[in-house]
Amino acid sequence: MTGQPAAEMGVETKQTIQQKILIVEDEKDIRDLVRYNLETAGFAVLEASDGEVSLHLATAERPALVILDLMLPGLSGLEVCRMLRSQDPTASVPILILTARASEVDKVLGLEMGADDYVTKPFSPRELVARVKAVLRRAYGPAVNQPRQIYARGRLQIDYDMYEVRLDGKPLELGLREFELLKFFVQSPNRVFSRTQILDLVWGQNVYVEPRTVDVHIRRLRKRIEQDDADPSLILTVRGVGYKFNPEALDA
Ligand code: CA
């Protein structure tokens, strides 16, 4: 924790400037998945669905790292990689290749293309985020890519890196899943999520558990954070749909 009082930290403070990651991928589902996971890890995300846009964004926005799909309409990923490497502002930007073709890996990592790392499709988002962090660490040193994030609003403070939660100024012990759930809700306020969406986004897409597992964990979380868990004001049930987080109740 910083030792700063919550009032000085504002509603939500990121202690370091977020690093921008550019994802170049024509499939929207994959872009969305990557964006969600990178944002959850504390990065800012730029998106391009084709090579031309990606070259423009890479030059204009100077991202800290480019995630580049090889199979793109128009300019191929290989051409984009070569062009990024050949022009000055982007010549040294770390590039992480997404590819479904293991046969191209030697080529993209070789001297000709000079990509920094690769992930083969299908990939686990967690693995991808870990590789992004590793490439950033190699490129910029250890401190830069660890944006320490603190959430502070009203009764609640969360230090995402330290897994510390304080409610009304007192430390709150939460199970890991409850912590992840709380973090998820806090980062997506006022949006309604179905049980299935929550499972996908908090548990991960390759985990096979029943949707009512979500209810069990929400009940546990409510017991810890609600002033009256029989009449919750923070995690609201939206009948027939799912749940949403109401941050206004933290100010009470
Ligand atoms: Ca593609």
Tab-separated table of N, CA, C and O and ligand atoms in Angstrom, residues 24-27 30 49 69-73 98 121, ligand 1:
chain	number	residue	atom	x	y	z
A	24	VAL	N	-2.732	-6.343	-33.421
A	24	VAL	CA	-3.067	-6.337	-34.848
A	24	VAL	C	-3.632	-7.698	-35.190
A	24	VAL	O	-2.912	-8.702	-35.189
A	25	GLU	N	-4.921	-7.740	-35.429
A	25	GLU	CA	-5.618	-9.030	-35.618
A	25	GLU	C	-6.937	-8.729	-36.306
A	25	GLU	O	-7.646	-7.811	-35.901
A	26	ASP	N	-7.254	-9.462	-37.358
A	26	ASP	CA	-8.500	-9.174	-38.075
A	26	ASP	C	-9.712	-9.844	-37.440
A	26	ASP	O	-10.840	-9.458	-37.727
A	27	GLU	N	-9.495	-10.819	-36.560
A	27	GLU	CA	-10.649	-11.476	-35.935
A	27	GLU	C	-11.034	-10.740	-34.656
A	27	GLU	O	-10.274	-10.702	-33.689
A	30	ILE	N	-10.894	-12.485	-31.184
A	30	ILE	CA	-9.552	-12.619	-30.604
A	30	ILE	C	-9.081	-11.270	-30.063
A	30	ILE	O	-8.525	-11.183	-28.970
A	49	SER	N	-7.291	-3.791	-37.190
A	49	SER	CA	-7.795	-5.011	-37.814
A	49	SER	C	-7.097	-5.301	-39.139
A	49	SER	O	-7.363	-6.313	-39.765
A	69	ASP	N	-0.687	-10.576	-35.572
A	69	ASP	CA	-1.163	-11.805	-36.201
A	69	ASP	C	-0.537	-11.902	-37.595
A	69	ASP	O	-0.389	-10.897	-38.284
A	70	LEU	N	-0.182	-13.096	-37.997
A	70	LEU	CA	0.445	-13.237	-39.326
A	70	LEU	C	-0.580	-13.260	-40.448
A	70	LEU	O	-0.342	-12.769	-41.542
A	71	MET	N	-1.735	-13.869	-40.178
A	71	MET	CA	-2.752	-14.005	-41.233
A	71	MET	C	-3.679	-12.800	-41.213
A	71	MET	O	-4.642	-12.761	-40.458
A	72	LEU	N	-3.368	-11.819	-42.047
A	72	LEU	CA	-4.169	-10.601	-42.108
A	72	LEU	C	-4.622	-10.374	-43.538
A	72	LEU	O	-3.926	-10.755	-44.474
A	73	PRO	N	-5.765	-9.723	-43.725
A	73	PRO	CA	-6.163	-9.339	-45.075
A	73	PRO	C	-5.272	-8.179	-45.544
A	73	PRO	O	-4.786	-7.420	-44.713
A	98	LEU	N	1.564	-13.654	-33.380
A	98	LEU	CA	0.537	-14.689	-33.209
A	98	LEU	C	0.496	-15.486	-34.504
A	98	LEU	O	0.350	-14.896	-35.573
A	121	LYS	N	-1.440	-20.122	-32.140
A	121	LYS	CA	-2.885	-20.258	-31.932
A	121	LYS	C	-3.258	-21.735	-31.995
A	121	LYS	O	-2.680	-22.462	-32.790
B	1	CA	CA	-6.040	-13.432	-38.647
